[in-house]
JSON list of C-alpha atoms in Angstrom, two decimals:
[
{"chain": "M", "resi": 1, "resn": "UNK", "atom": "CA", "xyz": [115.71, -10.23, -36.62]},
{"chain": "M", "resi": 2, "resn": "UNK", "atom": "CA", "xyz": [114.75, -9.92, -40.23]},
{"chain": "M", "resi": 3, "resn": "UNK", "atom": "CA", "xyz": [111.91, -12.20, -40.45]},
{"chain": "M", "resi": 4, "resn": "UNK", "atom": "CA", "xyz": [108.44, -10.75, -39.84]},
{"chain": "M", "resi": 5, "resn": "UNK", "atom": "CA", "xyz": [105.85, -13.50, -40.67]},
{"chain": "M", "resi": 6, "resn": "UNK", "atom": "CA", "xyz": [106.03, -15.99, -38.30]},
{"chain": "M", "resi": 7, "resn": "UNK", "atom": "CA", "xyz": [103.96, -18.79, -37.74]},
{"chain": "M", "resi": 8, "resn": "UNK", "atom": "CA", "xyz": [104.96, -20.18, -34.89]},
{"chain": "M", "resi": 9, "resn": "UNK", "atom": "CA", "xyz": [106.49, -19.47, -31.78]},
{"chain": "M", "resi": 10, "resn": "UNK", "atom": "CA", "xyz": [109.64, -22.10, -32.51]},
{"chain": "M", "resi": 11, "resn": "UNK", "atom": "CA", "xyz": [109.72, -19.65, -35.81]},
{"chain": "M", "resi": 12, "resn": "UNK", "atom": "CA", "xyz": [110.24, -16.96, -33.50]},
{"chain": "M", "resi": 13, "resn": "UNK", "atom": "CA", "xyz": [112.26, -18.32, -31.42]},
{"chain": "M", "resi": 14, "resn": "UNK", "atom": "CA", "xyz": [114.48, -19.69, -33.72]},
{"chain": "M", "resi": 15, "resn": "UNK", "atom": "CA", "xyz": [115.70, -15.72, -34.79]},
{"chain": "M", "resi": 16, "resn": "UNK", "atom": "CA", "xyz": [117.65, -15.62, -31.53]},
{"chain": "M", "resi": 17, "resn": "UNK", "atom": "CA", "xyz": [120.75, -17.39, -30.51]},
{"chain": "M", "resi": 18, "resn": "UNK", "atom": "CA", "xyz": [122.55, -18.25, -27.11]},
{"chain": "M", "resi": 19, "resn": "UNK", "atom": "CA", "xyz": [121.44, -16.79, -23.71]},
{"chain": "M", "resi": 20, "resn": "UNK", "atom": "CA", "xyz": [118.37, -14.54, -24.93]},
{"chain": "M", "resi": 21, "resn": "UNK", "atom": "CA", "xyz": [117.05, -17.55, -27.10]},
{"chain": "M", "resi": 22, "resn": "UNK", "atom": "CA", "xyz": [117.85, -19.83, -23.73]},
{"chain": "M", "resi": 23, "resn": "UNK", "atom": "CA", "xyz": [115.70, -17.02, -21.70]},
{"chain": "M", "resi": 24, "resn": "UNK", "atom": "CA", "xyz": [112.85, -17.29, -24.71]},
{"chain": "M", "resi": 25, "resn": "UNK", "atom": "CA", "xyz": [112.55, -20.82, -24.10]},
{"chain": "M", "resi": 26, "resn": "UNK", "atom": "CA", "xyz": [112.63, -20.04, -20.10]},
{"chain": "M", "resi": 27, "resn": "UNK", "atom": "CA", "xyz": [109.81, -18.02, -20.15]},
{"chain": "M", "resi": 28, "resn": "UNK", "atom": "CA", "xyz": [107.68, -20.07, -22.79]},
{"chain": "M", "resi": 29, "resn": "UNK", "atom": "CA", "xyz": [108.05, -23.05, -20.23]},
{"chain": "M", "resi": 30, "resn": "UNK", "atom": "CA", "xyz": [107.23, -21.12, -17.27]},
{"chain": "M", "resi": 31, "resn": "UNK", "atom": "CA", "xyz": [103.86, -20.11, -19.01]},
{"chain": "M", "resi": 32, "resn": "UNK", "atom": "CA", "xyz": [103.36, -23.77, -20.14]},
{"chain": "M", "resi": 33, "resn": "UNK", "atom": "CA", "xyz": [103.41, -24.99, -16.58]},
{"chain": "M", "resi": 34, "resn": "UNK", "atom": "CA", "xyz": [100.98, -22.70, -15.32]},
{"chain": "M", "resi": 35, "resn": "UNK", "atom": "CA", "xyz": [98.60, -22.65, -18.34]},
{"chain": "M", "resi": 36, "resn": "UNK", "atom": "CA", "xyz": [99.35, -25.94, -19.98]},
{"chain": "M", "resi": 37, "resn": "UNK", "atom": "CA", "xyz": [95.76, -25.47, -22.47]},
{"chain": "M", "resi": 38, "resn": "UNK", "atom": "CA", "xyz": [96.63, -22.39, -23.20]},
{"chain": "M", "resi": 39, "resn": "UNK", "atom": "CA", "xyz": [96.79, -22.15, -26.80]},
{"chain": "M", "resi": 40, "resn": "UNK", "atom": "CA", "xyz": [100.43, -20.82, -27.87]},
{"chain": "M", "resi": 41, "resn": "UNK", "atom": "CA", "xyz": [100.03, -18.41, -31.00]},
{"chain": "M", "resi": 42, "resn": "UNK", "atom": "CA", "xyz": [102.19, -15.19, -32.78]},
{"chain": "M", "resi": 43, "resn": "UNK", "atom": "CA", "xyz": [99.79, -12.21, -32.36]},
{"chain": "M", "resi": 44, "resn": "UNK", "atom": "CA", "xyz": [101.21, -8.84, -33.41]},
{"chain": "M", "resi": 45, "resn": "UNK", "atom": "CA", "xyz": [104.39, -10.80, -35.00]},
{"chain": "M", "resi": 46, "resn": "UNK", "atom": "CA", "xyz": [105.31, -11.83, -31.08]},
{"chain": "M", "resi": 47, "resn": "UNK", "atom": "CA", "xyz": [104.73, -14.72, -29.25]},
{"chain": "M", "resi": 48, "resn": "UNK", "atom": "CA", "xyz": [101.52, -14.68, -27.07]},
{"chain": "M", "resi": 49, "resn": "UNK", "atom": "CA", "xyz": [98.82, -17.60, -25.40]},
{"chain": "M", "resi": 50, "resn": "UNK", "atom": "CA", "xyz": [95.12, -17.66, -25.33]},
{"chain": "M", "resi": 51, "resn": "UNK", "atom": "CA", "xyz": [92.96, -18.83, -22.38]},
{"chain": "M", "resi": 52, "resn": "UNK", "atom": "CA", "xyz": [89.63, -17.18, -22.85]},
{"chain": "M", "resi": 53, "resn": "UNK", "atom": "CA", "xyz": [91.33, -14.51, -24.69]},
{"chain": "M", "resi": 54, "resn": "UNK", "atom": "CA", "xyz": [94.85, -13.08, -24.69]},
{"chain": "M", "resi": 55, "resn": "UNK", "atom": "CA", "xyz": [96.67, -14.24, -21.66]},
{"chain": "M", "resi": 56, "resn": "UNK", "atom": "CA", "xyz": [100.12, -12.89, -22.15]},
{"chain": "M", "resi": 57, "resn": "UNK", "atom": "CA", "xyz": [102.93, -12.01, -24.66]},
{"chain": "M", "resi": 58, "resn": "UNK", "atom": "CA", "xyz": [106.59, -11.83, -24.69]},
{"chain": "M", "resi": 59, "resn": "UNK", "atom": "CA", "xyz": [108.91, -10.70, -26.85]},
{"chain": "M", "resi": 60, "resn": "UNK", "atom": "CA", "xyz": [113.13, -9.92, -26.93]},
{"chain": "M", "resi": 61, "resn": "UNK", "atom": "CA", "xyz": [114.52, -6.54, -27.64]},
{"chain": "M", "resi": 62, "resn": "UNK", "atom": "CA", "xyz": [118.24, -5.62, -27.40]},
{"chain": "M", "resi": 63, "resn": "UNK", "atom": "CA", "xyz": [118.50, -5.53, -23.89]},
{"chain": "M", "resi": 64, "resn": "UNK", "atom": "CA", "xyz": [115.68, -7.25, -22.43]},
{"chain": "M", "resi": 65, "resn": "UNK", "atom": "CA", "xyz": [112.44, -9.32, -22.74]},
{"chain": "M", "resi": 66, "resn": "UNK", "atom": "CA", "xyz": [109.03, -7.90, -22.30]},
{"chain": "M", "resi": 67, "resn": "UNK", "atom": "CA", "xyz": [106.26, -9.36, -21.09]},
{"chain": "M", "resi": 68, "resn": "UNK", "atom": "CA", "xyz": [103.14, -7.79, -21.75]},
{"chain": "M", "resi": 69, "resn": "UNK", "atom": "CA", "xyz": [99.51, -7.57, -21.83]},
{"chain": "M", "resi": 70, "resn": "UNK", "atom": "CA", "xyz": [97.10, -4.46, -20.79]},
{"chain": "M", "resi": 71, "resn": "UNK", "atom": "CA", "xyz": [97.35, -5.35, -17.09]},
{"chain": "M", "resi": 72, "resn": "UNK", "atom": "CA", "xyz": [94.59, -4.85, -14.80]},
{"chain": "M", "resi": 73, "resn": "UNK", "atom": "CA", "xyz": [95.28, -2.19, -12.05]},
{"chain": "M", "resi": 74, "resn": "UNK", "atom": "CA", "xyz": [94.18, -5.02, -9.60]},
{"chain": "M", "resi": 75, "resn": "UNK", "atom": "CA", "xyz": [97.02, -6.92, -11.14]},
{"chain": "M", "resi": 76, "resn": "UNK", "atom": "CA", "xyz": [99.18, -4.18, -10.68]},
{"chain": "M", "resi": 77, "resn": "UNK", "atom": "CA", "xyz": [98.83, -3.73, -7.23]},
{"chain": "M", "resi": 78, "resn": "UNK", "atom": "CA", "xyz": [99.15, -7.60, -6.23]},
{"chain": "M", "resi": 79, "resn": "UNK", "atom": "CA", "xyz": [102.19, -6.99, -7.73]},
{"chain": "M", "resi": 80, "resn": "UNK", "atom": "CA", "xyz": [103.04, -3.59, -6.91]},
{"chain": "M", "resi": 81, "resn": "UNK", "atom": "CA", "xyz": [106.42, -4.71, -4.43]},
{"chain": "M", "resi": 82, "resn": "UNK", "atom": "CA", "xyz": [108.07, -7.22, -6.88]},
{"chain": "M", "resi": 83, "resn": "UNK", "atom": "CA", "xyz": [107.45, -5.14, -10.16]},
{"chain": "M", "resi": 84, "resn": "UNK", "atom": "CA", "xyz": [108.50, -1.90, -8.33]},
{"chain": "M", "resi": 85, "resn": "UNK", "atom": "CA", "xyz": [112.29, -3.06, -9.15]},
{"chain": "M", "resi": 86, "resn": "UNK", "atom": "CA", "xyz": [111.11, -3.36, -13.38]},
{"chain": "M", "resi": 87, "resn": "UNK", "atom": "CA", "xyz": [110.91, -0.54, -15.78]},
{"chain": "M", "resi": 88, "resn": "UNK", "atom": "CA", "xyz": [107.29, -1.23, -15.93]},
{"chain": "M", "resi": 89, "resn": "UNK", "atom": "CA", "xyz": [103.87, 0.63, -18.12]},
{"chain": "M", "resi": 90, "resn": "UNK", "atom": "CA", "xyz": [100.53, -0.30, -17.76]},
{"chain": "M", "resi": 91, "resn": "UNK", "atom": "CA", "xyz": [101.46, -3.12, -20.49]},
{"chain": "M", "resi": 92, "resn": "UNK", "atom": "CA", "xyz": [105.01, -4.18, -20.40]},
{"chain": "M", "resi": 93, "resn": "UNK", "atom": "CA", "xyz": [107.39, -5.56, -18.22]},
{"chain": "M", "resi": 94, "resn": "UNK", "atom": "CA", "xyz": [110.85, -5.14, -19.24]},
{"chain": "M", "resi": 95, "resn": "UNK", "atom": "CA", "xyz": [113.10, -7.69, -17.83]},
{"chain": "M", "resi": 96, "resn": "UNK", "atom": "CA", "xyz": [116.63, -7.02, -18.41]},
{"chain": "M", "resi": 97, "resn": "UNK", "atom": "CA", "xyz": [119.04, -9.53, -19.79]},
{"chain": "M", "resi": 98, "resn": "UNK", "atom": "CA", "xyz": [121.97, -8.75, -17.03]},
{"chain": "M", "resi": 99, "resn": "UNK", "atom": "CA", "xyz": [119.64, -9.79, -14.48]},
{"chain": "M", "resi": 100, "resn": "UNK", "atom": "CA", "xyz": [118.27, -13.60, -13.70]},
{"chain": "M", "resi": 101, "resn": "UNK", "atom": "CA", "xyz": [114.34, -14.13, -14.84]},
{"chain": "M", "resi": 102, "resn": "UNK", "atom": "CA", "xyz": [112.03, -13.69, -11.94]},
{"chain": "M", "resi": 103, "resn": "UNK", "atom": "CA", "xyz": [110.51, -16.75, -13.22]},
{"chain": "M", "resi": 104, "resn": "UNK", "atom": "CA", "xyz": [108.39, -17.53, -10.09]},
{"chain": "M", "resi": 105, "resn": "UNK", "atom": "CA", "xyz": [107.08, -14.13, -10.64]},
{"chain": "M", "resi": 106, "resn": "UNK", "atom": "CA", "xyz": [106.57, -14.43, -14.01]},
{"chain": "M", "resi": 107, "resn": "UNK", "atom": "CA", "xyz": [104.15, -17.92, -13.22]},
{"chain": "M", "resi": 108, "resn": "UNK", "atom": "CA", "xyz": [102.16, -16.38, -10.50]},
{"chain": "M", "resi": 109, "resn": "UNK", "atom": "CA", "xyz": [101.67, -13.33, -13.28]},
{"chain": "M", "resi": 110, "resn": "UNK", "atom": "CA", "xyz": [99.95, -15.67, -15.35]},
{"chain": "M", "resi": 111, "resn": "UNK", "atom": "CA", "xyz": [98.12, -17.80, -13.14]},
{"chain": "M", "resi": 112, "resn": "UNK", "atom": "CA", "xyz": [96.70, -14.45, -11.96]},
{"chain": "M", "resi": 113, "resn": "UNK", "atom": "CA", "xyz": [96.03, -13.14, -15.62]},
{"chain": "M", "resi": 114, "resn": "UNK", "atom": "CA", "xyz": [94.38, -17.11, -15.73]},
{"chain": "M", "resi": 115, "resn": "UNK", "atom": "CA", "xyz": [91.47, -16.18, -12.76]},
{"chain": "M", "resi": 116, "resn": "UNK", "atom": "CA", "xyz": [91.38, -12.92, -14.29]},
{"chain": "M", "resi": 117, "resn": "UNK", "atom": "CA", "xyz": [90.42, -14.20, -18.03]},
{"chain": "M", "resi": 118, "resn": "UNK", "atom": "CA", "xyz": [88.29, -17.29, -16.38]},
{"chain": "M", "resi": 119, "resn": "UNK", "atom": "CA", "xyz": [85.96, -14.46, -14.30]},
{"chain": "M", "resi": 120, "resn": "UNK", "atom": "CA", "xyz": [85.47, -12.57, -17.57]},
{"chain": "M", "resi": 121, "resn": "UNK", "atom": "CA", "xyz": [84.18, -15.48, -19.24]},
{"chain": "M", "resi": 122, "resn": "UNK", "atom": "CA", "xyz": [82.11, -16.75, -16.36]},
{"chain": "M", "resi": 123, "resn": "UNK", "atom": "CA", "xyz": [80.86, -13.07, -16.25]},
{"chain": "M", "resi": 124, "resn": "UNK", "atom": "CA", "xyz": [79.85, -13.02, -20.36]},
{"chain": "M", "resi": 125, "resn": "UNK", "atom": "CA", "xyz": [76.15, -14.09, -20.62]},
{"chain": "M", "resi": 126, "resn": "UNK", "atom": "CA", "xyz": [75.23, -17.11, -21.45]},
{"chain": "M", "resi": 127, "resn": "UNK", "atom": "CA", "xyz": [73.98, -17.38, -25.29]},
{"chain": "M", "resi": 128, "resn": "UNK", "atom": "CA", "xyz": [70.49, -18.59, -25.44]},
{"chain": "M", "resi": 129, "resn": "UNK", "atom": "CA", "xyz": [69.66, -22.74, -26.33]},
{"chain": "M", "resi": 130, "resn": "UNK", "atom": "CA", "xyz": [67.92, -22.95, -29.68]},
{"chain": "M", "resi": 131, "resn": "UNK", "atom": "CA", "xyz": [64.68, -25.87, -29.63]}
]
């Protein structure tokens, strides 16, 4: 993967071939169902989507695809059972290739990180109205 300026996520997609660019494509419309106006953008020369801030990234490596984000420790222990089989830090997921992709997993990950993002913004205070 030689290319380190991309603009879109088809752009970075488009550096892969066969299963791990299949997988790429897996993921991307696994978050799409769940967050549909999320906005898809490269952050960090990755792909990631916005929903009141960073929702989630992914990205391919040799022998696996990361997800990532700085997860909450709340979202870590909703999780705790299903990512206890991962190679897992505070913000990555590894999912290795020789395995299927949890992909129900991976949509309930981001509807969660969805609430989570929504309560911060409800939480932000409210800018005052100018007369």
């Amino acid at each position: 993967m030689a290319k380190t300026d991309f603009k879109s996520i088809d752009e970075y997609h488009d550096t892969f071939q066969g299963e791990k660019k299949d997988r790429l494509a897996a993921i991307r419309k696994a978050i799409r169902e769940v967050a549909p106006d999320a906005e898809e953008v490269i952050s960090y020369q990755i792909p990631a989507y916005k929903y009141f801030g960073f929702l989630i990234y992914y990205s391919a490596a040799t022998n696996h695809i990361s997800l990532s984000y700085p997860y909450s420790q709340a979202l870590l222990e909703e999780f705790k059972t299903e990512l206890s089989k991962y190679k897992m830090s505070k913000s990555a997921l590894q999912l290795p290739d020789k395995d299927p992709l949890p992909l129900d997993l991976i949509k309930r990950i981001v509807a969660y990180r969805m609430k989570e993002n929504e309560l911060a913004e409800a939480s932000k205070p409210q800018k005052a109205k100018k007369k």
